[in-house]
GROMACS .gro file of C-alpha atoms in nm:
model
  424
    1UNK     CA    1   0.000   0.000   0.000
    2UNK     CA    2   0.103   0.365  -0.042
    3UNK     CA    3  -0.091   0.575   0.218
    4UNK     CA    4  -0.114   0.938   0.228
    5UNK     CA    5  -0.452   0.869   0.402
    6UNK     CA    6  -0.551   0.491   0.527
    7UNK     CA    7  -0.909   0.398   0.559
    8UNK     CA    8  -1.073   0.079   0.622
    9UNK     CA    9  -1.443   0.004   0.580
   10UNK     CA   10  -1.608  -0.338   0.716
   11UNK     CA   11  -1.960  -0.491   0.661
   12UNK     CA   12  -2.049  -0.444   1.106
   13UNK     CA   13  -2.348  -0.267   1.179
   14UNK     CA   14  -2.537  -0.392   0.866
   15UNK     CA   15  -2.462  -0.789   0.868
   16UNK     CA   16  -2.808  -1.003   0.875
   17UNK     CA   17  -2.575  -1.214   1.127
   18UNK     CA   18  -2.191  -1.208   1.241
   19UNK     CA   19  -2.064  -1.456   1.039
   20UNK     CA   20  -1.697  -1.533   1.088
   21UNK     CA   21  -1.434  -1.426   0.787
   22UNK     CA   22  -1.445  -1.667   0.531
   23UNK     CA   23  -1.219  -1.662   0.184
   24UNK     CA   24  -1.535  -1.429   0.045
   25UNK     CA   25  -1.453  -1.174   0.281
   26UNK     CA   26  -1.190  -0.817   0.168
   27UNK     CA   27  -1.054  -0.545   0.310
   28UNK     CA   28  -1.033  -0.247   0.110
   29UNK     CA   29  -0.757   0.044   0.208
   30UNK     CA   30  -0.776   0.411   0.030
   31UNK     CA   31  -0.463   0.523  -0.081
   32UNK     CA   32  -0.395   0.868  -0.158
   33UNK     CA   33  -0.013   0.892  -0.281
   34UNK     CA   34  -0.054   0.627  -0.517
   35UNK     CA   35  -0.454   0.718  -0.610
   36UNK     CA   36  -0.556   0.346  -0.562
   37UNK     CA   37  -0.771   0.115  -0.355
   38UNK     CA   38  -0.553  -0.189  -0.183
   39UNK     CA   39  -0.747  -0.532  -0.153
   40UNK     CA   40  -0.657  -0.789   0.151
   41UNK     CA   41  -0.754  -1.095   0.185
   42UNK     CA   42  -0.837  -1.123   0.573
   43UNK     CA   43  -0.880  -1.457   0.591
   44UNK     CA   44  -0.501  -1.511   0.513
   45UNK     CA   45  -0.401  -1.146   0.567
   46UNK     CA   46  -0.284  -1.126   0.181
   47UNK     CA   47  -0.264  -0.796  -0.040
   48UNK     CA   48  -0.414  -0.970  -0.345
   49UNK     CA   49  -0.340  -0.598  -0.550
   50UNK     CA   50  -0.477  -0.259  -0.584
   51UNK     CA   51  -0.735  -0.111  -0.779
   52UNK     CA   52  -0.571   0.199  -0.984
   53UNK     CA   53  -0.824   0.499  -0.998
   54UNK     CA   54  -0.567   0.759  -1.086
   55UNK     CA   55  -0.187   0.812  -1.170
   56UNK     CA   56   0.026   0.823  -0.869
   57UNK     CA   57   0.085   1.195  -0.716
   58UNK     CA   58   0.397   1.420  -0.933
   59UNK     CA   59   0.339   1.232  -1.223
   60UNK     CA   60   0.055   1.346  -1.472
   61UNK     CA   61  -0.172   1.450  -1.207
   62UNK     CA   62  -0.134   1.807  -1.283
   63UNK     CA   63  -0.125   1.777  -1.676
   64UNK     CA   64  -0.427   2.009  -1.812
   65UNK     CA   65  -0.574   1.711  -2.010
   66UNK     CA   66  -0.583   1.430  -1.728
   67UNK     CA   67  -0.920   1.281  -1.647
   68UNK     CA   68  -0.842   1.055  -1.350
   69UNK     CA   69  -0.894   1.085  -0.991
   70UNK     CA   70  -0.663   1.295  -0.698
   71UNK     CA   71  -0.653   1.195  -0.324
   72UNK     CA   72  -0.818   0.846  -0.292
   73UNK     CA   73  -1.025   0.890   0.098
   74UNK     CA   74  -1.367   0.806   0.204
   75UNK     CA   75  -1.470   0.413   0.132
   76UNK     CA   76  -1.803   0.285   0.169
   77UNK     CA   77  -2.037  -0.045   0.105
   78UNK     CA   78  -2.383  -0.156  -0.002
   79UNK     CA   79  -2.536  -0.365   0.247
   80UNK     CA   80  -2.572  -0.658   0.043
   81UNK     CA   81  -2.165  -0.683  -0.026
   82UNK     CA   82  -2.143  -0.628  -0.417
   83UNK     CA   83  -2.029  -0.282  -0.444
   84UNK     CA   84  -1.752  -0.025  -0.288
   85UNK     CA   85  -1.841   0.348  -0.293
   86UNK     CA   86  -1.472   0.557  -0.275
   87UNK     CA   87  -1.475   0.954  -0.310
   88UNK     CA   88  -1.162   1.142  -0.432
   89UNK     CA   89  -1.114   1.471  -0.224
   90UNK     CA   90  -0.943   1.695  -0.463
   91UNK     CA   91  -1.132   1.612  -0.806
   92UNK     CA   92  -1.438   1.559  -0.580
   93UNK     CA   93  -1.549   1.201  -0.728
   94UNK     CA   94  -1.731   0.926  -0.611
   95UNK     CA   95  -1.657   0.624  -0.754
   96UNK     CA   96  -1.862   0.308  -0.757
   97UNK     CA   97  -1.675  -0.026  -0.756
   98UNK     CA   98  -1.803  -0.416  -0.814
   99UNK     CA   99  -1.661  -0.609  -0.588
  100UNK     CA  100  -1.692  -0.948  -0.727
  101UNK     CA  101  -1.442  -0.829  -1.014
  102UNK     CA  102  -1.309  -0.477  -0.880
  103UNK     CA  103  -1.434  -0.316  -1.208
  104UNK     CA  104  -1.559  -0.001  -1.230
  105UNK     CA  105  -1.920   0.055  -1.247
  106UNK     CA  106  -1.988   0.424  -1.248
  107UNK     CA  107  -1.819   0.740  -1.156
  108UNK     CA  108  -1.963   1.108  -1.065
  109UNK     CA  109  -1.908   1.418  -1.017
  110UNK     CA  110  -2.016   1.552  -0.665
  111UNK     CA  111  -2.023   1.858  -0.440
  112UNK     CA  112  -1.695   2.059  -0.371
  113UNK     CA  113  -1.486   1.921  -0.005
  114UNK     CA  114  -1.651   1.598  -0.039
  115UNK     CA  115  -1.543   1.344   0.254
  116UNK     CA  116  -1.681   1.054   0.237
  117UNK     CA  117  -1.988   0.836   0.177
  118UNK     CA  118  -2.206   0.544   0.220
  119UNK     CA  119  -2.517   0.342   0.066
  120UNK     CA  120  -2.870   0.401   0.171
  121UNK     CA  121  -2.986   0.077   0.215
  122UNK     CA  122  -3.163   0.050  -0.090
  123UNK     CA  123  -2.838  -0.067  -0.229
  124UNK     CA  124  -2.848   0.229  -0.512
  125UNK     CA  125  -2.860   0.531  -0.347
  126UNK     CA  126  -2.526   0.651  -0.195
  127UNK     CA  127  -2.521   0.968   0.036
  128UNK     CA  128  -2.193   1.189   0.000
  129UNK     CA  129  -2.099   1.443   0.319
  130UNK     CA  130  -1.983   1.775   0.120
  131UNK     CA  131  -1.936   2.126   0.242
  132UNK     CA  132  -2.202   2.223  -0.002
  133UNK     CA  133  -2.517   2.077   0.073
  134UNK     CA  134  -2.823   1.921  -0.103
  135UNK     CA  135  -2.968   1.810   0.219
  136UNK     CA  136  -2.957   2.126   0.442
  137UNK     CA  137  -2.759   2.106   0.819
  138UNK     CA  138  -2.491   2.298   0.973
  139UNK     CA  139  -2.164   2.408   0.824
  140UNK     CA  140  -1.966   2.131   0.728
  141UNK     CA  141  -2.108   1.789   0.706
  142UNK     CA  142  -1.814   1.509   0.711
  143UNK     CA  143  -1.973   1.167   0.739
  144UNK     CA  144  -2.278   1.015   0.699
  145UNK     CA  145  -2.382   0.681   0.901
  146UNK     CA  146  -2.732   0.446   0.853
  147UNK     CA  147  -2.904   0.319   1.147
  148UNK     CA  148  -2.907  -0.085   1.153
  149UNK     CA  149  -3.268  -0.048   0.983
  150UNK     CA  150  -3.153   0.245   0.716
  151UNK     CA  151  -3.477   0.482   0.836
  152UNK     CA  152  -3.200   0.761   1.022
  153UNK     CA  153  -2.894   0.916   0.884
  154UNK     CA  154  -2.666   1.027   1.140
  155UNK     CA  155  -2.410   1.320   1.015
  156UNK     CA  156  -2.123   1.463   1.165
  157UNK     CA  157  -1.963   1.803   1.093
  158UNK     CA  158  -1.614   1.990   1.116
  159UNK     CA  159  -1.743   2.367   1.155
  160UNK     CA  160  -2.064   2.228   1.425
  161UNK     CA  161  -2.057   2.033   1.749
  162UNK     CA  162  -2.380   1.885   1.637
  163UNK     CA  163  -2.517   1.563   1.512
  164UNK     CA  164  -2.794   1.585   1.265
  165UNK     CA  165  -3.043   1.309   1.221
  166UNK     CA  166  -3.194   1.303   0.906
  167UNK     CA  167  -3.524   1.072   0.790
  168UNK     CA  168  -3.409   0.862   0.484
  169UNK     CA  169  -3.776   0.830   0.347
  170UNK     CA  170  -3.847   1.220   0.376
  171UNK     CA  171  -3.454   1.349   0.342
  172UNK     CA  172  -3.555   1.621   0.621
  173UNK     CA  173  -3.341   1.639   0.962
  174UNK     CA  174  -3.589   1.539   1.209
  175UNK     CA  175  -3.331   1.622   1.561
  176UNK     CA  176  -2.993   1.757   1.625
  177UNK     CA  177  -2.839   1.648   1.893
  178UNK     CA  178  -2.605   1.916   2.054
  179UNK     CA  179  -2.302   1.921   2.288
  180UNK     CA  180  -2.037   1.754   2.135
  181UNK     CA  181  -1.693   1.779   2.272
  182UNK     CA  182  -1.607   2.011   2.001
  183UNK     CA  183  -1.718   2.182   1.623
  184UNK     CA  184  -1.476   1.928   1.449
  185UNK     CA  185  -1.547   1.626   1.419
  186UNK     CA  186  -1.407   1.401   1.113
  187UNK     CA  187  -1.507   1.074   1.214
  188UNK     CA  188  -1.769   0.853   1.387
  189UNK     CA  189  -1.905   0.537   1.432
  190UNK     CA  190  -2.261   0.378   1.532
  191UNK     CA  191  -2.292   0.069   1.731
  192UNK     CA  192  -2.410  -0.283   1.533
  193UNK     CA  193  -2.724  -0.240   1.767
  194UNK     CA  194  -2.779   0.140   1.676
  195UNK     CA  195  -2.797   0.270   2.058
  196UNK     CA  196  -2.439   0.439   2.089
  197UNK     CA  197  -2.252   0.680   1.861
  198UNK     CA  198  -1.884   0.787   1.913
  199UNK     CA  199  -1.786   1.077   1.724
  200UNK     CA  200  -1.402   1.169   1.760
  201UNK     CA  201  -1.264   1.543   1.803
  202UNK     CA  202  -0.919   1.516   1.617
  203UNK     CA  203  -0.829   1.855   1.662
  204UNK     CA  204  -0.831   1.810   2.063
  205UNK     CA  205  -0.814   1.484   2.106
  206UNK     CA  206  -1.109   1.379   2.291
  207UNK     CA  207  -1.397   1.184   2.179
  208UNK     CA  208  -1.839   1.268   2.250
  209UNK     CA  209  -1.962   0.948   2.367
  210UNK     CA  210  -2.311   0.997   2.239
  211UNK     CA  211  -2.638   0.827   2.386
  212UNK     CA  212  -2.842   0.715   2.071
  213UNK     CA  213  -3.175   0.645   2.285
  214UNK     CA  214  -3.180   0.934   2.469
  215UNK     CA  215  -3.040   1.158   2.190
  216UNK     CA  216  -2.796   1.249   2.426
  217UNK     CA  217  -2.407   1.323   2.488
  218UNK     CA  218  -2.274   1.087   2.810
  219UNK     CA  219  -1.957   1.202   2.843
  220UNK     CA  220  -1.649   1.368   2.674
  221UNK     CA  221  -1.349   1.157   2.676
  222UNK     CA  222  -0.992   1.255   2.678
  223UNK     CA  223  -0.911   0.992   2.430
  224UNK     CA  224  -0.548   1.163   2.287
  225UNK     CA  225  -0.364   1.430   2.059
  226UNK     CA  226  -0.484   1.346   1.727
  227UNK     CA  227  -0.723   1.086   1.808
  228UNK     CA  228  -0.837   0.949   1.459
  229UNK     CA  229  -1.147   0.670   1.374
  230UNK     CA  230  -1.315   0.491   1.601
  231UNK     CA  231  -1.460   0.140   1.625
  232UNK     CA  232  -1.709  -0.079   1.807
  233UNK     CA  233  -1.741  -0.468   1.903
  234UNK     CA  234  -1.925  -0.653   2.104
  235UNK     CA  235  -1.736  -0.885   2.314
  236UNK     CA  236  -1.991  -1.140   2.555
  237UNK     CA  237  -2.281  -0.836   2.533
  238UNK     CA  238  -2.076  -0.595   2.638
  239UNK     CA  239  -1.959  -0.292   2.416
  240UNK     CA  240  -1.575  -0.203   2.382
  241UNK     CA  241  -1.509   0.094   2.177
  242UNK     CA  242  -1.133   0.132   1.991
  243UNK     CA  243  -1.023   0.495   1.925
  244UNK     CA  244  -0.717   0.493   1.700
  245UNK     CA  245  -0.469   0.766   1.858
  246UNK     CA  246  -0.162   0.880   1.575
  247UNK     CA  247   0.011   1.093   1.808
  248UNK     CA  248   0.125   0.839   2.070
  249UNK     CA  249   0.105   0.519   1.758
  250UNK     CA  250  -0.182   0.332   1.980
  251UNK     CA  251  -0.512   0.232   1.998
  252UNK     CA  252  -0.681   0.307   2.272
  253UNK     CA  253  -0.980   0.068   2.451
  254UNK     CA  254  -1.280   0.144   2.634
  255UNK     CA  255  -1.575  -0.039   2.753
  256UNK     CA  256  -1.911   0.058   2.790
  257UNK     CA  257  -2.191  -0.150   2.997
  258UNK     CA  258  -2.495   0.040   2.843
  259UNK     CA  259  -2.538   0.342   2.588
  260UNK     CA  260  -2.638   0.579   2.903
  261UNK     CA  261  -2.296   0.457   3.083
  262UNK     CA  262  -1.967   0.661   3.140
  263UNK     CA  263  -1.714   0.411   2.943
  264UNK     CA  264  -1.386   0.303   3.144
  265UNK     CA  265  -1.015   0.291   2.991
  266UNK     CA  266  -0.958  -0.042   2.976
  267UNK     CA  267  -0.595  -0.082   2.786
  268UNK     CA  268  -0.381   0.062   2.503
  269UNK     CA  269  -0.282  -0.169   2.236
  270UNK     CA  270   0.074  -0.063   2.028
  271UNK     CA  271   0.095  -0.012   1.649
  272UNK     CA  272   0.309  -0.210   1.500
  273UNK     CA  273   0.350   0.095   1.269
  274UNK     CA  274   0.309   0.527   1.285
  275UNK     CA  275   0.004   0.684   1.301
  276UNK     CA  276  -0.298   0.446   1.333
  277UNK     CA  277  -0.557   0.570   1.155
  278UNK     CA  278  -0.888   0.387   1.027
  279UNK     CA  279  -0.972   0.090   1.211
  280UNK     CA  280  -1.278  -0.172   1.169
  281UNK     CA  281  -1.366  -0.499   1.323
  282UNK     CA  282  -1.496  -0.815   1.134
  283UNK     CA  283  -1.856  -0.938   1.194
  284UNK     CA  284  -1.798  -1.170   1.433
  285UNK     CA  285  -1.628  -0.976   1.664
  286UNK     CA  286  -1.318  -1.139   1.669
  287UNK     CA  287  -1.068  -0.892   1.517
  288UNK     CA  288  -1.019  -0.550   1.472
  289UNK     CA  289  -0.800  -0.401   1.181
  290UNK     CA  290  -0.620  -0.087   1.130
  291UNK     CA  291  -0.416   0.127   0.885
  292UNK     CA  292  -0.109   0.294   1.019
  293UNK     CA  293  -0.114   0.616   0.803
  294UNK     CA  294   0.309   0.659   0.799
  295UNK     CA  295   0.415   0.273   0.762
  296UNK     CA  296   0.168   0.199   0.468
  297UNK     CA  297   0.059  -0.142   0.688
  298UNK     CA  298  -0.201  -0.289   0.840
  299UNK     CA  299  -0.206  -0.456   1.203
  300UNK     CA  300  -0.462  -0.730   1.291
  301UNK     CA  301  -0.530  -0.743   1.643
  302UNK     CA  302  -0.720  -1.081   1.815
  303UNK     CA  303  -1.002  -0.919   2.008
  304UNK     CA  304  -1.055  -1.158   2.258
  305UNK     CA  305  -0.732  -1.075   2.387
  306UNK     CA  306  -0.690  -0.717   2.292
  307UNK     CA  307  -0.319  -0.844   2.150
  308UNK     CA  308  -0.983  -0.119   0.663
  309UNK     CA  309  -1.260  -0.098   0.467
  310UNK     CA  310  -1.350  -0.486   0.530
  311UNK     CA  311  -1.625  -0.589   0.290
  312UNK     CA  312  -1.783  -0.928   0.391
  313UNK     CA  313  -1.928  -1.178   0.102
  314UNK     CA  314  -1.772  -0.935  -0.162
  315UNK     CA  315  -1.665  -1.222  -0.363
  316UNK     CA  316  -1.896  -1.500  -0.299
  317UNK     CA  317  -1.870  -1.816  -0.466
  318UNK     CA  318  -2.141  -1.795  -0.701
  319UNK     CA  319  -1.969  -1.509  -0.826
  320UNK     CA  320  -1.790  -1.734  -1.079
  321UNK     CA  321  -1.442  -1.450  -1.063
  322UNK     CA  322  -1.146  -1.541  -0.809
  323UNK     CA  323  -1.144  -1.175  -0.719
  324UNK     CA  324  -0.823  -1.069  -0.856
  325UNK     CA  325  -0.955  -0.937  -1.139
  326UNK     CA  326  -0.832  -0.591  -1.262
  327UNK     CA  327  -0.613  -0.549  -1.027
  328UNK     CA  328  -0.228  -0.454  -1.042
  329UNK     CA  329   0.086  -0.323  -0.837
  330UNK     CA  330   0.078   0.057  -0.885
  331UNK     CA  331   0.157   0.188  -0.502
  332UNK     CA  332   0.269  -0.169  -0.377
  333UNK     CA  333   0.615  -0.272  -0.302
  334UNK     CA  334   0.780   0.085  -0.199
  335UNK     CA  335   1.005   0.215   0.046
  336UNK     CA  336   0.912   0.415   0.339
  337UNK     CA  337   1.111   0.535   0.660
  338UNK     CA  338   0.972   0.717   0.965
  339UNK     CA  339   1.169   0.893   1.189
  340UNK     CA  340   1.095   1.149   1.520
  341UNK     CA  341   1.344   1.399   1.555
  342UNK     CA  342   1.399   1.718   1.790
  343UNK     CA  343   1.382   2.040   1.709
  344UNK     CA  344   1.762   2.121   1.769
  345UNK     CA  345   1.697   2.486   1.891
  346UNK     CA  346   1.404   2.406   2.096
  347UNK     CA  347   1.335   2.266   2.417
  348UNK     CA  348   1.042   1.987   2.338
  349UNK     CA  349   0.953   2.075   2.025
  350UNK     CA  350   0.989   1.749   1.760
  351UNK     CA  351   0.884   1.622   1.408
  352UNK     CA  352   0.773   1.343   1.268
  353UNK     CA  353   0.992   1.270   0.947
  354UNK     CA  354   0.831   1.045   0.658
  355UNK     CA  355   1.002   0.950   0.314
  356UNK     CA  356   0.775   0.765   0.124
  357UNK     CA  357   0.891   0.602  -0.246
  358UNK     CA  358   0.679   0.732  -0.566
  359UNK     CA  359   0.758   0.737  -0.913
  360UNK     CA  360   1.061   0.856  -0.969
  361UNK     CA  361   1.049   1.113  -0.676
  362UNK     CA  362   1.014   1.045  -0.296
  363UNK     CA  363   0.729   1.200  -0.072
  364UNK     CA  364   0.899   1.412   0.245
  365UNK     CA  365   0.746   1.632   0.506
  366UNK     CA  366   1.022   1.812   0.699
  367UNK     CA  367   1.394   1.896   0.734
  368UNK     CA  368   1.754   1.878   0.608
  369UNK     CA  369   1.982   1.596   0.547
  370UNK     CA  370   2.303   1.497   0.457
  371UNK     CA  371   2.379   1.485   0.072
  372UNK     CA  372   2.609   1.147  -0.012
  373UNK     CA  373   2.890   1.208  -0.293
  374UNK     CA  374   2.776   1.580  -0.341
  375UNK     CA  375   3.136   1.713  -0.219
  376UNK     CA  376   3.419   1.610  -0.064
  377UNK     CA  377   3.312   1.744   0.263
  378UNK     CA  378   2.997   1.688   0.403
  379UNK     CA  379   2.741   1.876   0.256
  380UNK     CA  380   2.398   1.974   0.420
  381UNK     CA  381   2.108   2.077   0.214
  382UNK     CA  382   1.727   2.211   0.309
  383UNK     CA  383   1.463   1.957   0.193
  384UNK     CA  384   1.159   2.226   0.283
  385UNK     CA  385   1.116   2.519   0.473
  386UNK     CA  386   0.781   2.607   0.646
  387UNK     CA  387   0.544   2.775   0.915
  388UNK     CA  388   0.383   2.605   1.180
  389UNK     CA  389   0.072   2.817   1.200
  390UNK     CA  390  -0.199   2.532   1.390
  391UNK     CA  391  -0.225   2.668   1.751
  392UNK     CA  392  -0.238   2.382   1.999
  393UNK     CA  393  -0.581   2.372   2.184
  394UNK     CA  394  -0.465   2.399   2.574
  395UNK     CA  395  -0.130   2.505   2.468
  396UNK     CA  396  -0.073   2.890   2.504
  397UNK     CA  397   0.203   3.024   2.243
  398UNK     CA  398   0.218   2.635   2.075
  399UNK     CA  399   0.152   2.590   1.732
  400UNK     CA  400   0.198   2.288   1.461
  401UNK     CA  401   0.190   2.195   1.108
  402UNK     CA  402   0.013   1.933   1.050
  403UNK     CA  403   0.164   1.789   0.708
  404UNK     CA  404   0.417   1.986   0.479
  405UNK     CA  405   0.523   1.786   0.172
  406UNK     CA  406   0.799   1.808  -0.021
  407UNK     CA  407   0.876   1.591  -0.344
  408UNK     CA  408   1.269   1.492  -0.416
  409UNK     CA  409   1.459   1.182  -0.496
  410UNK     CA  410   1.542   1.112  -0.142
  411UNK     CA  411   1.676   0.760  -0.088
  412UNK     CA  412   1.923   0.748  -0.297
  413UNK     CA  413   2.107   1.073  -0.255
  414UNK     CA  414   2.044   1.141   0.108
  415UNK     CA  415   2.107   0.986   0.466
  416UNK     CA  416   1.766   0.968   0.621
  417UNK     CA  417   1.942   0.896   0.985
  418UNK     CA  418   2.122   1.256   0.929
  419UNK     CA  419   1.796   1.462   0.907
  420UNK     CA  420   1.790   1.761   1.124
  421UNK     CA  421   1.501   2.036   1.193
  422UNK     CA  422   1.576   2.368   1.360
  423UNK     CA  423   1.412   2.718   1.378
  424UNK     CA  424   1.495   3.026   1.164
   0.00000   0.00000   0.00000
């Protein structure tokens, strides 16, 4: 995989039943360096290929005449398994995929700052969360969950600390429930059962733990800086929800006794990579997955003893295809190195350092390095200059940058143990 962005997306709070995986079952990761979908194979934890929507980023991408997709995100799934929704944030497309075959069955052009999406459960209807909106709510909208019988759609916003719950049949919001932890909110999950939603505050790093009976908020947890997705399972009738945390590379887990109920930290679970991101479980409860953003990887964690886009029955035997078909290799089999340095004229500040392979050029956020063979004496060159304007919430006089990119051939020509960052 190449990931700029990882998502995952798994068949949970729609299953008729929670059948274990079986060789039918994928996992579908969106990858936004190399514009492509990667396909797993849970059931032996293979990468059977990738699905190429677009050329990979600083190659044609920015030629006048190309007609592909930029910045693979959002993934979604009909209920019944056969197709993959996937919206592209920069050309603002959503692309429908069969999944029997991976072919492409339709694409269109949406709404500008579209996120991501999901099938109504009609199985042809597919609701996209854009800044502009066809369905009126507050400033915003980001993602858009069904409940388990696909009457309510439950949206999320980054400019609102709302929920909006909007009548399928009608397409009116019929409630808005208020008091979340904070106005941004990316990402959000509802429970198989439809009583609980968790809605994660990135920016802050806390999480609304959100009644779905009641229409209430329980609680506001301090889940993390940069708390990411979040995740639900049911493990003997008792709800544990996973918040993905990138700043400290863990997963954090909670459990929750009933919807109304304050949940407790229970453990934190280690990436095996940098910067967990989106995380689903199977239908059966028994594992959870997730995509760490930095490492392009994916860690499989037993639930039972808390040691992607996962689409179950998306190649089902009647299907008469093996479910390799159209895929390739484009964003596979690529080098990428983290590291965390310090700021060398600062006191605390650091950086997290990513190279990641591309086509000819390698992705990198931050810092100098040392050039090899460029002169006889060692030679130090800037890779990218830049201002950290994102203030810190609770951090008086902090500020970040989130992401700065810079695009170089890096691996060959530079010592990636050498990089340095320092202020002007």
């Amino acid at each position: 995989m190449s990931l700029s962005r990882a998502l995952l997306c798994l068949l949970l709070a729609t299953l008729p039943s929670a059948q274990p995986v079986t060789t039918a079952d994928r996992i579908y990761t969106a990858d936004q360096t190399s514009n492509t979908i990667t396909v797993i194979k849970p059931l032996t934890n293979e990468v059977l290929g990738t699905i190429a929507l677009g050329l990979p980023r600083m190659t044609n991408v920015l030629n006048p005449q190309y007609l592909q997709v930029v910045n693979i995100h959002g993934l979604g799934f009909s209920l019944d398994g056969e197709y993959l929704s996937h919206v592209s944030v920069t050309t603002n497309t959503l692309t429908v995929i069969r999944t029997a075959n991976n072919s492409i069955v339709s694409q269109t052009s949406v709404d500008r700052a579209s996120h991501e999406a999901f099938f109504e459960h009609d199985g042809r209807t597919v609701w996209v969360a854009c800044l502009i909106d066809r369905i009126e709510t507050p400033p915003g909208p980001s993602k858009v969950l069904f409940s388990p019988n696909g009457k309510l759609a439950y949206v999320n916003h980054i400019k609102s600390p709302t929920i909006s719950i909007i009548d399928v049949a009608t397409r009116k919001v019929v409630d808005t429930i208020t008091g979340l932890g904070d106005v941004f909110s990316s990402d959000m999950m509802i429970s198989a059962d439809g009583s609980r939603l968790w809605a994660v505050h990135k920016m802050i790093g806390k999480t609304s733990i959100i009644d779905l009976e009641t229409r209430t908020v329980v609680t506001v947890l301090d889940t993390g800086l940069e708390s990411n997705h979040p995740n639900l399972a049911i493990i003997n009738e008792t709800a544990f929800g996973f918040i993905t945390v990138a700043a400290s590379n863990e997963t954090r887990v909670y459990r929750q006794d009933t919807p109304s109920s304050v949940p407790t930290f229970l453990k934190s679970i280690p990436a095996s990579g940098t910067e967990p991101h989106g995380i689903w479980c199977s239908p059966d409860n028994k594992f959870m997955y997730w995509a760490n953003e930095h490492s392009d990887t994916v860690d499989v964690v037993d639930v039972s003893t808390m040691t992607l886009v996962f689409v179950a029955n998306a190649v089902p035997p009647s299907s008469n295809t093996t479910g390799r078909e159209n895929l390739g290799r484009q964003g596979l089999d690529k080098r990428v190195e983290n590291r965390l340095i310090s700021v060398t004229n600062s006191t605390k500040a650091t950086a997290l350092f990513t190279s990641r392979e591309l086509e000819g050029l390698d992705m990198t956020y931050v810092a100098t390095a040392i050039c090899h063979g460029c002169s006889a004496e060692v030679a130090r060159f800037t890779i990218v200059k830049f201002k950290a304007i994102v203030p810190i919430p609770g951090e008086l006089g902090c500020v970040v940058a989130p992401q700065v990119l810079s695009f170089l051939p890096f691996f060959d020509n530079y010592d990636i143990d050498s990089l340095e960052l320092g202020l002007d």
